[in-house]
XYZ file of C-alpha atoms in Angstrom:
435
model
C 66.540 -16.887 57.655
C 66.113 -13.660 59.892
C 66.917 -14.015 63.003
C 64.076 -14.073 65.793
C 63.726 -11.442 68.643
C 61.982 -12.195 71.964
C 60.641 -9.494 74.414
C 58.230 -9.710 77.586
C 56.269 -6.797 76.303
C 55.917 -5.574 72.511
C 54.084 -2.228 71.369
C 53.270 -2.328 67.679
C 52.882 1.638 66.563
C 55.131 4.150 67.387
C 52.923 7.192 68.003
C 51.671 8.978 70.995
C 50.138 6.123 72.681
C 53.356 4.171 72.118
C 55.538 6.795 73.826
C 53.255 7.105 77.090
C 53.126 3.559 77.359
C 56.833 3.435 77.332
C 56.496 5.902 79.812
C 54.247 4.269 82.080
C 56.454 1.380 81.936
C 59.059 2.664 83.090
C 57.164 4.042 85.837
C 55.967 0.702 86.752
C 59.681 -0.598 86.521
C 60.337 -2.548 83.514
C 63.390 -4.183 83.384
C 65.908 -3.520 80.661
C 65.455 -5.795 77.706
C 61.636 -6.574 78.595
C 60.116 -3.938 76.338
C 60.035 -3.145 72.172
C 58.565 -0.814 70.394
C 57.999 -1.384 66.647
C 57.317 1.403 64.477
C 57.439 1.747 60.605
C 58.290 5.913 61.101
C 62.213 6.489 61.103
C 61.705 8.740 64.250
C 60.736 7.966 68.043
C 57.495 8.514 69.122
C 56.480 12.186 69.055
C 53.321 14.599 69.908
C 51.496 14.571 66.505
C 49.498 17.246 67.069
C 52.490 19.501 66.700
C 52.576 18.853 63.160
C 49.615 20.765 62.374
C 49.712 23.419 65.153
C 53.566 24.277 64.743
C 55.945 22.430 62.456
C 54.373 23.816 59.202
C 54.449 27.257 60.679
C 57.872 28.610 58.789
C 58.821 31.506 60.576
C 58.379 30.129 64.293
C 58.870 26.269 63.701
C 58.351 23.616 66.015
C 60.806 21.050 65.259
C 62.015 17.720 66.563
C 63.408 17.404 69.092
C 61.347 19.633 70.668
C 58.143 17.690 70.555
C 58.964 14.000 71.224
C 56.652 12.239 73.840
C 56.059 13.326 76.526
C 56.700 17.053 76.053
C 52.958 17.411 75.200
C 51.607 17.197 78.577
C 54.365 18.549 80.405
C 56.636 15.870 80.896
C 60.539 14.641 80.133
C 61.158 14.652 76.442
C 61.851 11.385 75.373
C 64.934 11.420 72.959
C 66.307 8.072 71.718
C 69.024 8.208 74.367
C 66.016 8.073 76.863
C 64.999 4.678 75.387
C 68.783 3.278 74.982
C 69.350 4.283 78.932
C 66.057 2.403 80.211
C 66.837 -0.484 78.312
C 63.836 -0.141 76.024
C 64.186 -1.464 72.238
C 63.306 0.974 69.680
C 62.560 -0.790 66.682
C 62.122 1.995 63.950
C 61.593 1.976 59.995
C 60.147 -1.516 60.906
C 56.480 -2.315 59.572
C 54.836 -5.518 60.899
C 52.948 -7.255 58.160
C 51.666 -10.120 60.101
C 50.454 -10.803 63.158
C 49.835 -14.581 64.610
C 47.855 -13.851 68.080
C 47.657 -17.518 68.807
C 51.163 -18.118 68.421
C 52.160 -14.924 69.807
C 54.440 -13.928 66.764
C 54.711 -10.589 64.504
C 56.529 -10.412 61.292
C 57.968 -7.529 59.634
C 57.904 -6.757 56.067
C 61.912 -7.928 55.412
C 60.971 -11.252 57.491
C 61.991 -10.257 61.220
C 60.454 -12.575 63.534
C 59.484 -11.134 66.698
C 57.763 -12.889 69.883
C 56.095 -11.273 72.852
C 54.502 -12.521 75.841
C 52.335 -9.329 76.101
C 50.939 -7.174 73.185
C 49.857 -3.818 72.879
C 48.298 -2.498 69.651
C 48.737 1.276 69.144
C 48.689 1.075 65.562
C 46.713 4.318 65.414
C 44.914 5.637 62.238
C 45.691 6.117 58.621
C 44.645 8.890 56.434
C 41.867 8.559 53.952
C 43.278 9.148 50.713
C 41.262 10.737 47.448
C 42.487 7.896 45.466
C 41.075 5.305 47.545
C 37.689 6.709 45.726
C 39.469 6.688 42.610
C 39.038 10.544 41.964
C 41.026 11.474 38.891
C 44.442 13.149 39.224
C 44.491 12.486 42.927
C 48.088 11.273 43.012
C 49.311 14.399 41.429
C 52.319 16.048 42.660
C 52.002 18.857 45.451
C 48.570 16.736 46.848
C 49.420 16.415 50.604
C 48.079 14.536 53.386
C 49.105 15.272 56.940
C 49.754 12.070 59.086
C 53.389 11.998 59.932
C 56.786 13.785 59.939
C 57.785 13.147 56.735
C 54.165 14.039 55.249
C 54.839 17.745 57.385
C 58.475 17.847 55.966
C 57.004 17.574 52.224
C 54.448 20.020 52.698
C 56.713 22.402 54.535
C 59.494 22.147 51.443
C 56.358 22.796 49.100
C 55.332 25.690 51.244
C 58.524 27.335 50.674
C 58.859 26.632 47.141
C 55.223 27.767 46.273
C 55.320 31.130 48.590
C 52.478 33.493 47.446
C 50.833 30.949 45.393
C 47.498 29.089 45.817
C 46.536 26.615 48.225
C 43.553 24.581 48.529
C 42.505 22.616 51.499
C 39.679 19.804 51.037
C 37.874 18.834 54.232
C 36.539 21.226 56.885
C 37.358 19.468 60.289
C 40.419 19.782 62.795
C 43.311 19.460 59.478
C 41.164 21.794 57.461
C 40.935 24.743 59.842
C 44.634 24.048 61.315
C 46.525 23.861 58.324
C 44.112 26.696 56.582
C 45.395 28.997 59.306
C 48.962 27.842 59.084
C 49.052 28.237 55.182
C 47.374 31.883 55.294
C 49.917 32.616 58.133
C 52.766 31.822 55.647
C 51.557 34.097 52.815
C 49.517 31.608 50.500
C 46.106 32.475 49.372
C 43.696 29.707 50.772
C 40.549 28.032 49.857
C 38.663 25.910 51.707
C 36.521 23.176 50.250
C 33.898 20.807 52.241
C 30.664 19.222 51.072
C 29.065 20.041 54.391
C 26.528 22.771 55.380
C 29.363 24.136 57.997
C 32.870 23.524 59.307
C 33.836 21.069 61.849
C 30.179 19.374 61.612
C 31.075 16.207 64.100
C 31.304 18.662 66.671
C 30.069 22.532 66.098
C 26.608 23.589 65.971
C 25.803 25.945 63.191
C 26.194 28.844 65.653
C 29.724 27.910 66.620
C 30.814 27.258 63.109
C 29.378 30.547 61.676
C 32.042 32.309 63.990
C 34.958 30.479 62.994
C 33.859 30.594 59.106
C 33.521 34.652 59.771
C 36.802 34.796 61.489
C 38.755 32.877 58.565
C 36.571 34.887 55.972
C 38.063 38.265 57.650
C 41.536 36.840 57.715
C 41.459 36.568 53.569
C 40.078 32.539 53.491
C 37.865 31.741 50.930
C 35.236 29.253 52.013
C 33.501 27.041 49.443
C 31.058 24.664 51.088
C 28.577 21.827 49.753
C 30.728 20.766 47.184
C 33.837 18.372 46.772
C 36.864 17.647 44.610
C 35.921 15.590 42.020
C 39.148 15.796 40.168
C 42.936 17.410 39.490
C 44.550 18.901 36.573
C 48.281 18.546 36.226
C 51.084 20.463 34.576
C 53.799 18.577 32.413
C 55.799 17.884 35.539
C 52.969 16.235 37.164
C 52.180 19.033 39.692
C 48.428 20.106 40.484
C 47.555 23.169 38.822
C 43.756 23.060 39.261
C 41.124 21.548 41.755
C 38.028 20.572 39.745
C 34.886 20.785 42.060
C 31.809 18.599 41.618
C 29.172 21.491 41.065
C 31.466 22.714 37.719
C 34.044 25.209 39.334
C 37.423 24.979 39.120
C 40.176 26.388 41.832
C 43.581 27.284 40.925
C 45.824 25.373 42.727
C 49.669 24.968 43.633
C 49.246 23.030 46.734
C 46.484 21.331 47.724
C 45.837 19.578 51.061
C 43.367 17.160 52.024
C 41.844 16.358 55.487
C 38.914 14.124 54.992
C 39.660 11.561 57.965
C 41.208 8.492 59.133
C 40.661 4.765 59.282
C 41.646 2.877 62.309
C 44.863 0.439 61.203
C 43.078 -2.800 62.189
C 43.940 -5.317 59.255
C 46.890 -7.115 61.002
C 44.297 -8.271 63.422
C 41.633 -9.111 61.470
C 39.611 -12.242 62.043
C 41.430 -12.832 65.613
C 40.220 -10.420 67.642
C 36.692 -9.016 68.521
C 35.809 -6.074 66.675
C 33.118 -3.301 67.655
C 32.412 0.193 65.800
C 35.573 -0.313 63.754
C 37.871 -0.679 65.996
C 39.230 -3.476 68.313
C 36.696 -3.921 71.112
C 38.112 -3.841 74.725
C 37.057 -3.823 78.393
C 37.640 -0.977 80.637
C 41.383 -1.999 81.041
C 42.304 -2.180 77.454
C 42.187 -5.774 77.080
C 40.715 -7.417 73.978
C 39.082 -10.555 73.421
C 42.283 -12.288 73.098
C 44.469 -13.067 76.257
C 47.788 -10.854 76.463
C 46.668 -8.637 73.748
C 45.662 -5.086 74.525
C 44.517 -2.459 72.369
C 45.162 1.403 73.144
C 44.285 4.832 71.503
C 42.713 5.250 68.017
C 41.941 1.411 67.579
C 40.374 0.556 70.674
C 36.582 0.879 70.845
C 35.997 0.659 74.873
C 33.455 1.104 77.880
C 32.730 4.847 78.115
C 31.739 4.638 81.747
C 30.195 8.549 81.990
C 27.531 7.475 78.974
C 27.173 3.900 79.209
C 28.251 3.104 75.982
C 31.072 1.683 73.512
C 33.219 4.395 72.057
C 36.159 4.767 69.654
C 37.905 8.020 70.443
C 40.474 9.428 67.901
C 42.337 12.141 70.074
C 45.444 12.725 71.738
C 44.067 13.036 75.165
C 42.634 9.656 74.811
C 45.724 8.177 73.571
C 47.950 9.272 76.253
C 45.199 8.149 79.010
C 44.637 4.844 77.678
C 48.328 3.950 77.281
C 48.988 4.725 81.068
C 45.582 2.956 81.992
C 46.438 -0.708 79.872
C 50.159 -0.572 81.251
C 49.045 -0.094 84.965
C 46.574 -3.007 84.157
C 48.820 -5.235 82.765
C 51.160 -4.636 85.935
C 48.874 -4.786 88.439
C 47.673 -8.033 86.684
C 51.095 -9.687 87.016
C 50.775 -8.865 90.853
C 47.720 -10.313 91.387
C 46.366 -6.482 92.016
C 43.555 -4.380 90.457
C 42.916 -0.830 89.233
C 39.967 1.095 88.746
C 37.883 1.152 85.584
C 38.800 3.926 82.845
C 36.380 6.599 83.244
C 36.974 8.875 80.623
C 35.615 12.338 79.832
C 35.873 12.997 76.182
C 38.060 15.887 75.673
C 38.646 18.107 71.936
C 40.753 21.227 71.981
C 42.222 23.154 68.804
C 44.499 26.168 68.304
C 44.531 28.312 64.952
C 45.465 32.118 64.485
C 45.011 33.445 67.967
C 41.852 31.064 68.709
C 42.048 28.558 70.962
C 38.841 26.366 71.984
C 38.213 23.384 74.293
C 35.050 21.173 74.370
C 34.550 18.529 76.944
C 31.921 15.838 77.337
C 29.124 14.570 74.832
C 27.812 16.809 72.170
C 24.083 15.468 71.835
C 20.723 17.152 72.775
C 19.533 20.808 72.963
C 22.378 23.463 72.692
C 22.401 27.099 74.214
C 25.405 29.369 73.177
C 26.529 32.221 75.007
C 29.163 35.329 74.979
C 30.490 37.578 72.198
C 30.806 35.275 69.174
C 31.185 38.181 66.644
C 34.021 37.420 64.332
C 34.893 41.091 64.149
C 35.431 41.426 67.988
C 38.535 42.111 69.045
C 38.685 39.305 71.789
C 35.851 36.855 70.995
C 34.975 34.984 74.212
C 31.745 32.673 73.601
C 30.763 28.819 74.311
C 27.927 26.419 74.010
C 26.531 23.828 76.329
C 24.706 20.832 75.002
C 21.625 19.924 77.273
C 20.313 16.359 77.326
C 17.218 15.386 79.397
C 17.552 18.297 81.768
C 21.237 17.849 82.401
C 24.309 19.825 80.791
C 26.201 17.167 79.127
C 28.678 18.982 77.241
C 30.391 22.155 77.267
C 32.411 24.012 74.698
C 34.249 27.531 75.114
C 36.422 29.517 73.014
C 38.624 31.982 74.634
C 38.597 30.650 77.764
C 41.106 31.089 80.659
C 42.665 28.216 82.062
C 40.262 28.275 84.959
C 37.132 28.450 82.909
C 38.564 25.652 80.743
C 38.731 23.354 84.049
C 35.071 24.834 85.214
C 33.395 23.386 81.646
C 35.409 20.125 82.092
C 33.866 19.958 85.552
C 30.617 20.757 84.326
C 30.599 18.125 81.631
C 31.703 15.413 84.217
C 29.107 16.524 87.041
C 26.428 16.823 84.563
C 24.328 19.651 86.663
C 20.408 19.759 86.121
C 19.585 23.171 84.388
C 15.899 24.815 85.321
C 15.719 26.440 81.596
C 17.444 26.933 78.683
C 16.876 30.610 78.887
C 18.326 30.975 82.476
C 21.570 28.992 80.999
C 21.856 31.172 78.107
C 21.975 34.241 80.448
C 24.222 32.661 82.966
C 26.699 31.549 80.530
C 30.062 30.699 81.671
C 29.359 31.957 85.180
C 27.299 28.853 85.208
C 29.843 26.557 84.915
C 32.393 28.573 87.079
C 30.097 28.670 90.289
C 29.802 24.721 90.280
C-alpha cells in the first residue's frame, strides 16, 4: 500500500493558476510543509502562452527556465529551488485519477493517497483532438496539438526535420494564428484551414479579421475558409502526407497542427460539485458548492460582476488573478476576515509577426471601426469599439502604445455613453485616451 501524505492545502494541476496560487500562499505566510502542488507535467508551473509565442521560434527560442511563473507578469521566476526554499512540495509527473471530496482524499494513478484540508482545483483544459470525432488518420505521426511543454518539444523537433516543408494548420483561432506565424518564420510553407467565414470568430468582427487575413496572405500564408479536415493520408512510416478537406480538396502536409479549442478538465469532480456552463460553479471568492473546495483558472464558472452574469474564462490573465483571489479568500476566511469580491475585466491579447493586439471588455452589440487597417500599411494601427444600449462595452486595438492599451481598458471598465456611432468612428482612439 502506497504511503499516505497529508497537507493543509493541495493544488491539483500545475499550470499558470497553480504557480500564481503558490506565490500568493507564500505572500500570505504559508508555513513549510503546508502546501503541495500535484501536477501530471514533469516540470514546475510555467507561463503557458510562451509555448506558442516564443518556444517554437527556433532562431530566437524562448526556453525554460526563462518562462517559469511568475515571469509573465514581471514577477520572480519560480525555479524548482524556489518551491523547496519555501517548503512547498512539488509533486510532479503525478496524475490524480480519483477525488473523494467528502473524504478530502485524492488518489494518483499509481495508488498514492493524498489528504487535504483545503483543495484548489486548477486542472485547466485539455485540447480537443480530431481523433475524438473519429477523423480517419487523425492519429498519424507529425499531427500536433499544443498544450504542454512536451507537445512544443515534439513540434519544434519536427519543424527542424521538415524544414522548408509544407505545414497545414487546422483552426483559425489563437493557436492557428500564432502558430502559422511561427511556422512561416521558420521557413515552412503554411496553409491555414478553418470552417468559419473569418479567423478568430469568437472575438473578431469581419472587419478586424479581414486585416489579419490580408496581412497573413501578404506574408505568403495560404488561407482556406469554410471547410474542415475530414481525413489524413500517411506514408509507410505512418507519417502524415496529406490533409483531405471536406470540400474534396487535398493539401500536401509534412506537419499538421490542430488548434480547434479546449475543454475544461472537470471529470475528477463530476457529481460532487455544482457545475455551470461547462465549469465548476463558484462564488466571487472561487469557492465551489463543496466546503473547502475552490476552483480557479479555466475550470471556474464565476460571477462576472461587470456584466451581472456567470462566465467561464480561458485566459492566462484570469488564471493568474483568480488564483490570487482564491488564496486571499482562503487566508482571510481562516482569520475571520473578508476581502472584496472578484471584479474581473475580460482581457485578451496576441502577438504574431510584428503585430500585437489587445482587447478589453465584452464583444457584444454594434461595432465601430477606426484607424488604418490596410494590411499593406507599413505601420497599421486600428481598432474597434463595441456599443450596447448606447454605451461602449468593449474595445480592441492593434498596434497600440502601452498608454493606448491602458486607455481602452479604462473605457471598457467605465462604459461611457456615446452620442453617435459616426462621432465615435471619427474620434477613434482619442475617444478612449481623453477619458
